[in-house]
Short mmCIF file of C-alpha atoms and ligand atoms in Angstrom, two decimals:
data_model
loop_
_atom_site.label_atom_id
_atom_site.label_comp_id
_atom_site.label_asym_id
_atom_site.label_seq_id
_atom_site.Cartn_x
_atom_site.Cartn_y
_atom_site.Cartn_z
CA UNK A 128 -0.06 0.16 0.37
CA UNK A 129 1.35 3.36 -1.11
CA UNK A 130 2.11 5.71 2.13
CA UNK A 131 -0.29 8.25 3.39
CA UNK A 132 2.31 11.00 3.91
CA UNK A 133 2.40 13.75 1.65
CA UNK A 134 5.30 16.55 0.80
CA UNK A 135 5.34 17.47 -2.91
CA UNK A 136 3.89 19.71 -4.80
CA UNK A 137 3.05 20.42 -7.93
CA UNK A 138 2.22 24.18 -8.77
CA UNK A 139 1.41 24.63 -12.49
CA UNK A 140 2.30 27.76 -14.17
CA UNK A 141 2.20 27.16 -17.14
CA UNK A 142 -0.92 28.69 -18.28
CA UNK A 143 -1.21 32.08 -20.72
CA UNK A 144 -2.80 34.46 -18.26
CA UNK A 145 -4.96 35.50 -21.13
CA UNK A 146 -7.75 36.60 -18.52
CA UNK A 147 -5.06 39.54 -17.92
CA UNK A 148 -3.88 40.66 -21.17
CA UNK A 149 -1.88 42.80 -21.60
CA UNK A 150 -0.50 43.05 -18.01
CA UNK A 151 0.27 39.32 -18.81
CA UNK A 152 2.25 40.14 -22.55
CA UNK A 153 5.59 39.53 -21.56
CA UNK A 154 5.13 38.70 -18.18
CA UNK A 155 4.02 35.72 -16.19
CA UNK A 156 0.36 36.00 -14.29
CA UNK A 157 1.83 34.12 -11.59
CA UNK A 158 4.08 37.61 -10.82
CA UNK A 159 1.34 39.76 -10.58
CA UNK A 160 1.94 40.92 -6.93
CA UNK A 161 -1.01 41.10 -4.94
CA UNK A 162 0.73 44.00 -2.57
CA UNK A 163 4.48 43.46 -2.28
CA UNK A 164 4.83 39.62 -3.14
CA UNK A 165 3.63 37.70 -6.24
CA UNK A 166 0.74 35.15 -6.41
CA UNK A 167 3.07 32.00 -7.06
CA UNK A 168 4.25 33.05 -3.30
CA UNK A 169 1.68 32.60 -1.41
CA UNK A 170 0.76 28.86 -3.19
CA UNK A 171 4.32 27.93 -2.45
CA UNK A 172 4.58 29.52 1.55
CA UNK A 173 1.13 27.99 1.95
CA UNK A 174 2.35 24.62 1.09
CA UNK A 175 5.79 25.31 3.08
CA UNK A 176 3.34 25.40 6.00
CA UNK A 177 1.43 22.56 5.48
CA UNK A 178 4.91 21.02 5.48
CA UNK A 179 5.57 20.21 1.48
CA UNK A 180 9.31 20.90 0.97
CA UNK A 181 9.41 19.74 -2.20
CA UNK A 182 7.59 22.32 -5.21
CA UNK A 183 7.32 21.37 -8.53
CA UNK A 184 6.05 24.18 -10.58
CA UNK A 185 5.14 23.21 -14.16
CA UNK A 186 6.32 26.57 -16.74
CA UNK A 187 6.60 27.40 -19.50
CA UNK A 188 7.67 29.24 -22.54
CA UNK A 189 7.69 33.09 -21.27
CA UNK A 190 7.97 32.13 -17.50
CA UNK A 191 11.83 32.67 -16.39
CA UNK A 192 10.71 35.52 -13.75
CA UNK A 193 9.43 32.58 -11.41
CA UNK A 194 12.57 30.63 -11.37
CA UNK A 195 14.79 33.88 -11.33
CA UNK A 196 12.52 34.90 -7.81
CA UNK A 197 12.49 31.48 -5.94
CA UNK A 198 16.73 31.68 -6.98
CA UNK A 199 19.35 33.36 -5.32
CA UNK A 200 20.37 37.16 -6.28
CA UNK A 201 23.34 37.78 -5.24
CA UNK A 202 23.93 41.14 -6.63
CA UNK A 203 20.57 41.81 -5.07
CA UNK A 204 21.31 40.66 -1.58
CA UNK A 205 25.24 42.67 -2.08
CA UNK A 206 23.75 45.94 -2.53
CA UNK A 207 20.79 45.14 0.37
CA UNK A 208 23.68 44.67 2.12
CA UNK A 209 25.84 47.60 1.68
CA UNK A 210 22.92 49.74 1.69
CA UNK A 211 21.99 48.80 5.26
CA UNK A 212 18.54 47.17 4.10
CA UNK A 213 18.39 44.26 6.71
CA UNK A 214 14.97 43.76 6.80
CA UNK A 215 14.73 43.41 3.19
CA UNK A 216 17.88 41.14 2.74
CA UNK A 217 16.82 38.83 5.38
CA UNK A 218 13.29 38.26 3.42
CA UNK A 219 15.07 38.01 0.28
CA UNK A 220 17.03 35.53 1.35
CA UNK A 221 14.39 33.80 2.41
CA UNK A 222 12.71 33.15 -0.34
CA UNK A 223 15.40 31.53 -1.98
CA UNK A 224 15.60 29.34 1.22
CA UNK A 225 11.78 28.38 0.95
CA UNK A 226 11.96 24.95 -0.52
CA UNK A 227 13.13 22.43 -2.91
CA UNK A 228 12.07 23.93 -6.32
CA UNK A 229 12.71 21.75 -9.40
CA UNK A 230 11.26 23.06 -12.21
CA UNK A 231 9.58 21.06 -15.48
CA UNK A 232 8.21 22.97 -18.61
CA UNK A 233 5.19 21.54 -20.34
CA UNK A 234 5.91 22.20 -24.09
CA UNK A 235 1.99 22.95 -25.41
CA UNK A 236 -0.86 24.16 -23.76
CA UNK A 237 -2.80 21.58 -23.20
CA UNK A 238 -4.65 21.67 -19.95
CA UNK A 239 -4.24 21.49 -16.69
CA UNK A 240 -4.34 17.84 -16.58
CA UNK A 241 -1.74 17.59 -19.14
CA UNK A 242 0.34 19.70 -17.18
CA UNK A 243 -0.06 17.53 -13.90
CA UNK A 244 0.89 14.57 -16.39
CA UNK A 245 4.33 16.74 -16.79
CA UNK A 246 5.25 15.57 -13.66
CA UNK A 247 4.70 12.06 -13.39
CA UNK A 248 8.20 11.17 -13.43
CA UNK A 249 9.37 13.37 -10.31
CA UNK A 250 6.17 12.32 -7.97
CA UNK A 251 6.66 8.23 -8.32
CA UNK A 252 4.23 6.44 -6.16
CA UNK A 253 3.20 8.91 -3.40
CA UNK A 254 -0.21 11.12 -3.18
CA UNK A 255 0.72 14.58 -3.09
CA UNK A 256 -0.56 17.99 -3.60
CA UNK A 257 -1.47 20.12 -5.98
CA UNK A 258 -2.09 24.33 -5.47
CA UNK A 259 -3.57 26.47 -7.91
CA UNK A 260 -2.41 30.24 -7.38
CA UNK A 261 -5.19 31.96 -8.96
CA UNK A 262 -6.65 30.47 -6.25
CA UNK A 263 -5.37 32.56 -2.87
CA UNK A 264 -7.04 31.20 -0.14
CA UNK A 265 -5.82 33.34 3.68
CA UNK A 266 -6.46 31.24 6.75
CA UNK A 267 -5.95 30.14 9.89
CA UNK A 268 -4.74 26.47 8.45
CA UNK A 269 -2.83 26.89 5.02
CA UNK A 270 -5.73 25.02 3.08
CA UNK A 271 -3.68 22.46 1.53
CA UNK A 272 -2.66 21.50 5.57
CA UNK A 273 -6.81 20.97 5.90
CA UNK A 274 -7.25 18.46 2.95
CA UNK A 275 -4.02 16.83 4.04
CA UNK A 276 -5.05 15.83 7.54
CA UNK A 277 -7.87 14.34 5.83
CA UNK A 278 -6.32 12.71 3.08
CA UNK A 279 -4.45 10.72 6.05
CA UNK A 280 -7.11 10.04 7.04
CA UNK A 281 -9.38 8.86 4.90
CA UNK A 282 -6.41 7.67 2.21
CA UNK A 283 -8.49 8.99 -0.68
CA UNK A 284 -8.08 12.06 -2.60
CA UNK A 285 -9.76 15.37 -0.80
CA UNK A 286 -10.80 18.27 -3.14
CA UNK A 287 -10.43 22.17 -1.94
CA UNK A 288 -14.30 22.87 -2.87
CA UNK A 289 -16.31 26.78 -1.98
CA UNK A 290 -19.85 27.39 -2.55
CA UNK A 291 -20.07 29.85 -5.28
CA UNK A 292 -22.20 32.24 -6.31
CA UNK A 293 -25.45 30.54 -9.02
CA UNK A 294 -23.79 32.99 -11.84
CA UNK A 295 -20.17 31.48 -11.00
CA UNK A 296 -20.44 27.74 -11.59
CA UNK A 297 -20.03 28.03 -15.11
CA UNK A 298 -16.07 29.14 -14.14
CA UNK A 299 -15.74 25.94 -12.08
CA UNK A 300 -15.18 22.35 -11.28
CA UNK A 301 -18.33 21.71 -10.09
CA UNK A 302 -18.51 18.70 -7.81
CA UNK A 303 -21.44 16.45 -6.96
CA UNK A 304 -21.40 15.39 -3.35
CA UNK A 305 -23.35 13.81 -0.57
CA UNK A 306 -22.92 15.00 2.70
CA UNK A 307 -20.13 12.67 4.75
CA UNK A 308 -19.46 14.95 7.84
CA UNK A 309 -18.59 18.87 9.03
CA UNK A 310 -17.63 20.16 5.73
CA UNK A 311 -16.82 16.74 4.32
CA UNK A 312 -18.42 15.54 0.91
CA UNK A 313 -18.57 12.49 -0.61
CA UNK A 314 -17.61 13.08 -4.50
CA UNK A 315 -20.21 11.39 -6.31
CA UNK A 316 -19.44 13.49 -10.17
CA UNK A 317 -17.61 15.89 -10.93
CA UNK A 318 -17.75 18.54 -14.17
CA UNK A 319 -15.67 21.09 -15.66
CA UNK A 320 -17.76 25.03 -15.88
CA UNK A 321 -21.03 23.35 -16.46
CA UNK A 322 -23.70 26.06 -17.43
CA UNK A 323 -26.09 27.61 -13.97
CA UNK A 324 -28.62 24.14 -15.49
CA UNK A 325 -26.26 21.38 -15.78
CA UNK A 326 -24.81 22.36 -12.49
CA UNK A 327 -25.27 19.65 -9.81
CA UNK A 328 -24.65 22.09 -7.01
CA UNK A 329 -23.04 25.27 -6.33
CA UNK A 330 -19.95 23.47 -4.38
CA UNK A 331 -16.82 25.01 -6.90
CA UNK A 332 -13.12 22.95 -6.79
CA UNK A 333 -10.91 25.71 -5.72
CA UNK A 334 -7.70 24.53 -6.83
CA UNK A 335 -6.71 22.46 -3.80
CA UNK A 336 -6.51 18.99 -4.62
CA UNK A 337 -4.49 15.48 -2.73
CA UNK A 338 -3.93 12.75 -5.70
CA UNK A 339 -3.53 9.58 -5.52
CA UNK A 340 -0.38 8.53 -8.06
CA UNK A 341 -2.91 6.85 -9.59
CA UNK A 342 -4.71 10.10 -10.97
CA UNK A 343 -1.63 9.31 -13.63
CA UNK A 344 -2.60 6.69 -15.67
CA UNK A 345 -6.27 7.73 -15.54
CA UNK A 346 -4.38 11.41 -16.74
CA UNK A 347 -3.02 9.36 -19.47
CA UNK A 348 -6.50 8.52 -20.50
CA UNK A 349 -8.08 10.97 -20.85
CA UNK A 350 -9.16 12.88 -23.74
CA UNK A 351 -9.41 16.45 -24.21
CA UNK A 352 -12.59 18.02 -22.76
CA UNK A 353 -14.16 21.83 -22.34
CA UNK A 354 -11.74 24.26 -24.32
CA UNK A 355 -10.30 21.44 -25.62
CA UNK A 356 -7.57 20.89 -23.45
CA UNK A 357 -7.22 18.08 -21.06
CA UNK A 358 -8.81 18.49 -18.32
CA UNK A 359 -7.85 17.10 -14.68
CA UNK A 360 -11.72 17.72 -13.33
CA UNK A 361 -12.98 14.81 -16.62
CA UNK A 362 -9.99 12.88 -14.99
CA UNK A 363 -10.96 12.46 -11.73
CA UNK A 364 -14.67 11.74 -13.10
CA UNK A 365 -13.13 8.50 -14.12
CA UNK A 366 -11.50 8.11 -10.73
CA UNK A 367 -14.48 8.98 -8.80
CA UNK A 368 -16.89 6.29 -10.89
CA UNK A 369 -13.84 3.31 -9.75
CA UNK A 370 -12.86 4.38 -6.00
CA UNK A 371 -14.08 7.11 -3.13
CA UNK A 372 -13.71 10.19 -3.04
CA UNK A 373 -13.89 13.47 -0.71
CA UNK A 374 -14.50 17.37 -0.77
CA UNK A 375 -13.81 19.61 1.77
CA UNK A 376 -15.49 23.04 2.38
CA UNK A 377 -12.11 24.88 3.14
CA UNK A 378 -11.93 27.23 6.50
CA UNK A 379 -10.45 30.61 5.07
CA UNK A 380 -10.98 33.77 3.15
CA UNK A 381 -10.60 32.54 -0.54
CA UNK A 382 -10.22 34.81 -3.46
CA UNK A 383 -9.95 33.95 -7.13
CA UNK A 384 -6.90 36.08 -8.31
CA UNK A 385 -7.67 34.47 -11.43
CA UNK A 386 -10.22 36.79 -12.18
CA UNK A 387 -9.35 40.29 -12.82
CA UNK A 388 -12.41 41.51 -9.62
CA UNK A 389 -11.14 39.03 -7.89
CA UNK A 390 -7.81 40.40 -8.43
CA UNK A 391 -9.12 43.64 -7.43
CA UNK A 392 -10.35 42.12 -4.11
CA UNK A 393 -7.57 40.51 -3.30
CA UNK A 394 -5.36 43.57 -3.57
CA UNK A 395 -7.83 45.78 -1.14
CA UNK A 396 -8.07 42.64 1.61
CA UNK A 397 -4.34 42.41 1.82
CA UNK A 398 -3.90 46.15 1.28
CA UNK A 399 -5.99 46.44 4.26
CA UNK A 400 -4.41 43.28 6.73
CA UNK A 401 -0.55 45.30 5.58
CA UNK A 402 1.04 46.00 8.91
CA UNK A 403 2.91 49.10 7.10
CA UNK A 404 -0.17 49.81 4.69
CA UNK A 405 -3.32 48.88 6.51
CA UNK A 406 -4.18 52.06 8.47
CA UNK A 407 -3.54 54.49 5.69
CA UNK A 408 -5.19 52.76 3.00
CA UNK A 409 -8.34 52.37 5.48
CA UNK A 410 -8.44 56.00 5.83
CA UNK A 411 -8.30 56.13 2.22
CA UNK A 412 -10.74 53.66 1.56
CA UNK A 413 -12.87 55.50 3.55
CA UNK A 414 -12.65 59.18 1.52
CA UNK A 415 -13.40 57.65 -1.24
CA UNK A 416 -16.49 59.14 -2.96
CA UNK A 417 -18.21 57.37 -5.58
C1 G1P B 71 -9.39 25.27 -13.20
C2 G1P B 71 -9.82 24.07 -12.96
C3 G1P B 71 -10.88 23.72 -12.25
C4 G1P B 71 -11.20 24.56 -10.52
C5 G1P B 71 -10.36 25.83 -11.16
C6 G1P B 71 -10.37 26.51 -10.03
O1 G1P B 71 -9.53 25.81 -14.39
O2 G1P B 71 -9.40 23.32 -14.53
O3 G1P B 71 -11.74 22.73 -12.37
O4 G1P B 71 -12.48 24.46 -10.30
O5 G1P B 71 -9.33 25.88 -11.43
O6 G1P B 71 -9.85 28.02 -10.05
P1 G1P B 71 -8.90 27.62 -14.86
O7 G1P B 71 -9.15 28.43 -13.78
O8 G1P B 71 -7.11 27.54 -14.76
O9 G1P B 71 -9.58 27.78 -16.36
#
């Protein structure tokens, strides 16, 4: 029986970021900053605070800034040292020491399922986490850690879900589920970006998954689905038909920063929580006239 210890996280970052064009024409959407940290750093920090030390980032053309961000920056460090900016220096060093990073390139943008498949050789026969950096979840216990806890208990795949508004269901993978405990559901089916009429619930998959290595052989056989892409949701659907799968209503404040309005809302909330800016920013917001 494969172990239930989860130590690796896959962070897909190969998407074209079309929703943020032209900002993402020449720089990765994963590097868009929420206040002062790029989106992908929130995902990495979530993984690390849940005890995941091996981070596999799926990249593609035009994504080198991501690798540079998590690498040592010798000149910058020297410069900060010489100018006595100790606090910044510490923060810059901390970023390059966050985790063990490994980068795999997805050569063609064939969808999330295909991106996950690119990491198969690095995962081996272990369960693993998937974190989509578009979704930023501000939570007392890291969202992916909440899923790991249940995975260690249940031994089935666990998906993070959130209840969304009816007009939002067509933007997400939606589950069909039966209650299985407090905040827990047994997943009976999944559908990628259904219309409101087709949607079996309002429980949307929010980019947090604990998956067994068995998902790879299913992904290999998964045909292109929605938008002609190999969808992780379709592979999960196949898996849910043959073995149990659970979903957890994640506890936390979740932002879909992959969407312009969601990104703006996240910026405002993280700005308000920022110890250096929060008070001044709140005063500014209160004074705005509409
Ligand atoms: C992806 C998944 C979808 C999930 C969503 C979460 O869609 O395919 O099932 O609900 O992330 O944000 P994307 O937003 O990449 O189109």
